[in-house]
C-alpha positions as semicolon CSV with decimal commas, in nm:
position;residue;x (nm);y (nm);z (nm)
1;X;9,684;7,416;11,621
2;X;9,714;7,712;11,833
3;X;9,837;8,054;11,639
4;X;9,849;8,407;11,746
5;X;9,669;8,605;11,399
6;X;9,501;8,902;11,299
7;X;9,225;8,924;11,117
8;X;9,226;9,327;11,030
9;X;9,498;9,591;11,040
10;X;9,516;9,800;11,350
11;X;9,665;9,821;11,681
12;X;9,821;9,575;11,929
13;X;9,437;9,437;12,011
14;X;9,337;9,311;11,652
15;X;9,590;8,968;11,762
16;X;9,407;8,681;11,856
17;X;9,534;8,351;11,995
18;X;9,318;8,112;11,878
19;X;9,266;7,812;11,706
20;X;9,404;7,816;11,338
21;X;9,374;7,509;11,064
22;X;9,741;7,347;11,031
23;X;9,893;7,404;10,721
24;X;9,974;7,140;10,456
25;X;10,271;7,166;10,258
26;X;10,302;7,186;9,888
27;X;10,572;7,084;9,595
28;X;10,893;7,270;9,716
29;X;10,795;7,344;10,095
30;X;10,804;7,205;10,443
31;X;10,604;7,172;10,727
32;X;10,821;7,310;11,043
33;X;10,690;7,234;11,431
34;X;10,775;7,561;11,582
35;X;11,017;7,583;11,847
36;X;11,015;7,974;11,850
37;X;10,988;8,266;11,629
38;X;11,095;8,623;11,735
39;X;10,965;8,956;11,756
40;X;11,083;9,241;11,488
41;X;10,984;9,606;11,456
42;X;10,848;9,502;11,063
43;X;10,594;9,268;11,234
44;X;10,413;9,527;11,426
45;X;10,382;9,756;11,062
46;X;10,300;9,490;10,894
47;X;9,971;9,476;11,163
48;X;9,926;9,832;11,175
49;X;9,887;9,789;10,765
50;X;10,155;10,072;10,696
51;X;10,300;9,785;10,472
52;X;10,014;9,672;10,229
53;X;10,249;9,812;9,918
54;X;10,546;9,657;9,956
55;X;10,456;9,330;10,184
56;X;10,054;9,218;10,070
57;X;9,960;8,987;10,336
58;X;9,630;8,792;10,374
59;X;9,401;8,782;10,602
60;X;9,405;8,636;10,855
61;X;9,774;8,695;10,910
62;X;10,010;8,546;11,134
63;X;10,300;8,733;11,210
64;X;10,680;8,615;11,305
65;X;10,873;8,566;10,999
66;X;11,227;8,431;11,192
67;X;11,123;8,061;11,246
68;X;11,330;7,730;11,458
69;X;11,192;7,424;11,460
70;X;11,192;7,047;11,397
71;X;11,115;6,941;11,040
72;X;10,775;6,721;11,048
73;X;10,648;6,658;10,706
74;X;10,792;6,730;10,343
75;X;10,633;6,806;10,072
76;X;10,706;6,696;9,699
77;X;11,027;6,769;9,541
78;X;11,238;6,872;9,862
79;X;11,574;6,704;9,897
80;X;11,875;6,750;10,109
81;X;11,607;6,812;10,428
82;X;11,501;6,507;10,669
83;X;11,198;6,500;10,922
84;X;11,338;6,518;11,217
85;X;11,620;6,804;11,138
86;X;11,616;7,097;11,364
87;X;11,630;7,421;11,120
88;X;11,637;7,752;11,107
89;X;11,521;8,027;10,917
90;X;11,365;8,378;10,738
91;X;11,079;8,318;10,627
92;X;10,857;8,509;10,327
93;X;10,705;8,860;10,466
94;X;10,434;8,821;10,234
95;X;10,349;8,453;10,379
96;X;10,219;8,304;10,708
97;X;10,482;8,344;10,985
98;X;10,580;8,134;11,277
99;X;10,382;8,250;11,512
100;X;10,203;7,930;11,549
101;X;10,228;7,554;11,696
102;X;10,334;7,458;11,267
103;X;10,452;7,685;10,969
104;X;10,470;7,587;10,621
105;X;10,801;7,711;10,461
106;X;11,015;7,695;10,132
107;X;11,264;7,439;10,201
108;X;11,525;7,641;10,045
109;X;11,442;7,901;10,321
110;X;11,580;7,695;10,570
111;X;11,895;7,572;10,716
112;X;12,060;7,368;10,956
113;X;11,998;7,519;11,326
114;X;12,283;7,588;11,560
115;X;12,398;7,294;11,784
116;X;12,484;7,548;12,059
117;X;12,244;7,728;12,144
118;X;11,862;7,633;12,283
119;X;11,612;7,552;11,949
120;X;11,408;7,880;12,048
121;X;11,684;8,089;12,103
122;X;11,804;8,022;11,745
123;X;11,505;8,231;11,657
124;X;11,676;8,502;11,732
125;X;11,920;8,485;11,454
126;X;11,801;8,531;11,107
127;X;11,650;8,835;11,024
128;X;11,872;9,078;11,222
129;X;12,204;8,844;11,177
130;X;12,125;8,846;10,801
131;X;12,068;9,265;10,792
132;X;12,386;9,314;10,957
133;X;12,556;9,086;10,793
134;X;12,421;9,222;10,398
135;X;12,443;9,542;10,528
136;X;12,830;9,559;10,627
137;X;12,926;9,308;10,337
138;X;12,710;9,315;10,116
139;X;12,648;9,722;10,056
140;X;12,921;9,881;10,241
141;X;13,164;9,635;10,153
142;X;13,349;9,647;10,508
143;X;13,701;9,565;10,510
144;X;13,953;9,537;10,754
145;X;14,122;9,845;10,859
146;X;13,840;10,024;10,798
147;X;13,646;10,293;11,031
148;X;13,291;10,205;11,086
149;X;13,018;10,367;11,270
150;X;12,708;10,191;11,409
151;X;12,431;10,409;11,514
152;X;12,216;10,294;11,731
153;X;12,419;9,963;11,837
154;X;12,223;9,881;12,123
155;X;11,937;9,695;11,934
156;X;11,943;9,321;11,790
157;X;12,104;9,418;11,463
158;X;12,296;9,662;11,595
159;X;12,466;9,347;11,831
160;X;12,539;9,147;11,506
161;X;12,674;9,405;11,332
162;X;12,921;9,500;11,585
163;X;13,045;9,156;11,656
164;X;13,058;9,092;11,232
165;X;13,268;9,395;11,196
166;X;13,462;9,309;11,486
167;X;13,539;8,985;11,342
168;X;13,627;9,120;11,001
169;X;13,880;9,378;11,149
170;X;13,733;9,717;11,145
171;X;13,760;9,996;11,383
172;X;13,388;10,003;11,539
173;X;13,234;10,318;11,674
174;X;12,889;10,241;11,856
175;X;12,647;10,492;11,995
176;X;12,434;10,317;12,270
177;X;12,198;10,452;12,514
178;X;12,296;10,379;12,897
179;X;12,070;10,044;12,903
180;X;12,299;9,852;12,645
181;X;12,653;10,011;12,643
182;X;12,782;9,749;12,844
183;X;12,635;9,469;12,615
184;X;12,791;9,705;12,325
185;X;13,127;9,717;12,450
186;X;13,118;9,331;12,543
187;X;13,018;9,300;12,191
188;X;13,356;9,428;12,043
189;X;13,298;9,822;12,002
190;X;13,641;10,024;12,031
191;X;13,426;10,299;12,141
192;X;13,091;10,324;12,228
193;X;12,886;10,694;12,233
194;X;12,606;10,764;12,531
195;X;12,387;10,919;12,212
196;X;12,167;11,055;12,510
197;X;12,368;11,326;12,619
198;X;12,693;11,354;12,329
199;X;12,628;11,465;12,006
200;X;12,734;11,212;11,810
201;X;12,876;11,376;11,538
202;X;13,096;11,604;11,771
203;X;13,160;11,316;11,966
204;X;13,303;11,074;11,724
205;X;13,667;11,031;11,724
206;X;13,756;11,115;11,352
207;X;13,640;11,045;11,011
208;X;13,469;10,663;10,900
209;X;13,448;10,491;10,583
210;X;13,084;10,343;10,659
211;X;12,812;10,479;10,857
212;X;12,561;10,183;10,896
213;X;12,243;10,363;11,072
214;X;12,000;10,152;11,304
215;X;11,806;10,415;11,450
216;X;11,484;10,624;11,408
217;X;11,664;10,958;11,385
218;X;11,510;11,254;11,204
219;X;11,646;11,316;10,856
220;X;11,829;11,628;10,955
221;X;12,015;11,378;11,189
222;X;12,105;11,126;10,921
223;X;12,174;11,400;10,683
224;X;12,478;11,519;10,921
225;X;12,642;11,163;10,981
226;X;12,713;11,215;10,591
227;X;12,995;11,507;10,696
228;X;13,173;11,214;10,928
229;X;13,216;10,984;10,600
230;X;13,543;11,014;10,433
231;X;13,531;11,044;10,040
232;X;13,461;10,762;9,892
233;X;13,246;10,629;10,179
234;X;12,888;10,460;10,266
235;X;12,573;10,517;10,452
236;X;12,401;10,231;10,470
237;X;12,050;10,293;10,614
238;X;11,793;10,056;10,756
239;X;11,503;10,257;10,820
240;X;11,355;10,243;10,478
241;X;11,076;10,500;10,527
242;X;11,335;10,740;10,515
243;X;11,565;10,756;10,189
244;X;11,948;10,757;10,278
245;X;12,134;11,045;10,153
246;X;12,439;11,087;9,985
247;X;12,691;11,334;9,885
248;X;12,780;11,299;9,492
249;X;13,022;11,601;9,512
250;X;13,231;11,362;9,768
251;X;13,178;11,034;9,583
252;X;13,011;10,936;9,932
253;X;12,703;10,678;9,831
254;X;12,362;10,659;10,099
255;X;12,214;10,336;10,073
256;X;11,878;10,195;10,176
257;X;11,885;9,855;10,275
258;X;11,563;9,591;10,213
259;X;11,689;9,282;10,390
260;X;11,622;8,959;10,185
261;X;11,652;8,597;10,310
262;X;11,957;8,440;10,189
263;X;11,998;8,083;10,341
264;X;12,334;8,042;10,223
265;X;12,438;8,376;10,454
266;X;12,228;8,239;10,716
267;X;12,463;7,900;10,711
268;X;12,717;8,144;10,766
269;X;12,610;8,294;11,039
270;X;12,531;7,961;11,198
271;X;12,899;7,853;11,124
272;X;12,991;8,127;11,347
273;X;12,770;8,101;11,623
274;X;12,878;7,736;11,672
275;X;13,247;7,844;11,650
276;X;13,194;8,091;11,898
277;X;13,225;8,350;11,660
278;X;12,939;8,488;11,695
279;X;12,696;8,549;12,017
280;X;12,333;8,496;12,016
281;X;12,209;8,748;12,227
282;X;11,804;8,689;12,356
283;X;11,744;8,990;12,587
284;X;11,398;8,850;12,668
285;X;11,164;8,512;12,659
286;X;10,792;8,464;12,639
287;X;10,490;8,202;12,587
288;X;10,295;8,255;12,204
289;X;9,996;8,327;12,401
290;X;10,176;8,714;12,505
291;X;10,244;8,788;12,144
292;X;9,928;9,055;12,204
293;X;10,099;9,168;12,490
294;X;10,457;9,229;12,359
295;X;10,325;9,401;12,061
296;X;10,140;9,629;12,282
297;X;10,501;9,690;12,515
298;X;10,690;9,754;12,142
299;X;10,371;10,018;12,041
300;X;10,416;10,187;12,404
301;X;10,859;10,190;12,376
302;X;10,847;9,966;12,657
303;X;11,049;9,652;12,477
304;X;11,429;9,566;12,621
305;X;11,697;9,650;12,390
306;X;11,801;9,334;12,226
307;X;11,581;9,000;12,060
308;X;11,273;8,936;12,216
309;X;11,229;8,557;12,146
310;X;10,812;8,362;12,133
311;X;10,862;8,035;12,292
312;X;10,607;7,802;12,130
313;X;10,777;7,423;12,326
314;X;10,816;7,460;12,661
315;X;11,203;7,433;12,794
316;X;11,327;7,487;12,445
């Protein structure tokens, strides 16, 4: 089979398409016939090796750990899966990813794709839907009536999280850049913050009960979103390299968020993207064979806000 891998940690040019060995599967896992897997900002530090501690891979690697497919061969002990089903989902960091023509995955992984949306576009779903969705529910325990801030609201999570909060009544706050405040404010935001020329934390409209930050800021930055959190409050924090602070004086807990695959969430998620609920949003398509090249666009800033989705069948 065809699979995009590295062999050694380092930049963009360590990924190889080439030919790779397809993979068997064992007691408790499935064989999946890629439709499409997706690009995320962990899969380029995974290749860079500035994750050895917490995610051991082994080499060679393949990278892409959202997966959609077709089911093609089980192994022992699965049940309530058929060859044939179209699935989706989140795959183990530690394991091979999707990036490949076939991808051996734990069957309780996995869940029923979307009907209405294209097999590779459901790619785009699981990892981000499931860290906005444990992030707002999960940790901040988002209720309706509540205040909520999303910084930096223009990226794939960022979308989810907007529409989940949306959906579960909150007042959402969004700072965007001027390349996805449209999509933001399509997306549900009550207001949406230009974070290139406001300060946000002059320019937000009063105090929140949850900050959920998306963004690369500097610490200083994330340190003074705390000051916009009413007592009592959350900062939940997705940029794990740097701890989330919190203010014990004010009751006001920081949060640092590891996303997990749930499959039961991701059914969830699903349910609401086929009720129309819930937008997929795919800000950009391309062939496995310009993996290489789209982790060399992410390492130079030049990505699209929004999912980048790896086509591996042609029209899917």
């Amino acid at each position: 089979m065809k699979a995009v891998r590295f062999h050694q940690y380092g930049d963009p040019d360590v990924l190889r398409y080439e030919d790779a060995e397809q993979p068997v599967p064992g007691a408790g896992q499935v064989l999946v016939r890629v439709a499409a897997t997706s690009f995320n900002p962990v899969d380029a530090n995974i290749r860079a090796g500035f994750m050895q501690g917490p995610i051991p891979v082994t080499l060679p690697h393949t990278p892409g750990i959202d997966v959609a497919g077709t089911v093609d061969a089980l192994g022992d002990d699965v049940t309530g899966i058929q060859v044939g089903d179209q699935v989706v989902g989140f795959l183990p960091m530690a394991g091979p990813g999707a990036a490949a023509e076939y991808v051996v995955a734990p069957a309780e992984a996995l869940t029923p794709a979307p009907k209405s949306v294209t097999p590779a576009d459901a790619a785009a779903l699981p990892l981000v839907g499931l860290t906005a969705w444990q992030a707002l529910f999960e940790h901040a325990e988002l209720t309706a009536g509540q205040r909520l801030l999303v910084n930096g609201a223009g990226g794939a999570v960022g979308g989810y999280a907007v529409q989940l909060a949306k959906q579960a009544g909150a007042h959402v706050i969004a700072t965007a850049g001027p390349r996805s405040s449209l999509r933001v404010t399509a997306e549900g935001a009550d207001e949406v913050i230009d974070h290139t020329t406001a300060d946000v934390v002059a320019a937000v409209s009063g105090p929140v009960d949850v900050v959920l930050n998306l963004a690369p800021v500097e610490p200083a930055q994330l340190a003074a979103l705390l000051g916009l959190i009413r007592p009592g409050g959350v900062l939940v924090n997705t940029t794990v390299w740097m701890p989330a602070p919190g203010d014990e004086e004010r009751d006001v807990r920081g949060i640092d968020l590891f996303v997990r695959s749930d499959a039961e969430q991701l059914a969830h998620l699903v349910e609401l993207v086929d009720a129309g609920e819930l937008r997929v949003e795919v800000a950009r398509r391309i062939p496995l064979a310009e993996l290489p090249t789209l982790h060399a666009d992410a390492a130079a800033g030049a990505l699209p806000s929004g999912k980048v989705v790896v086509t591996l069948t042609p029209n899917a």
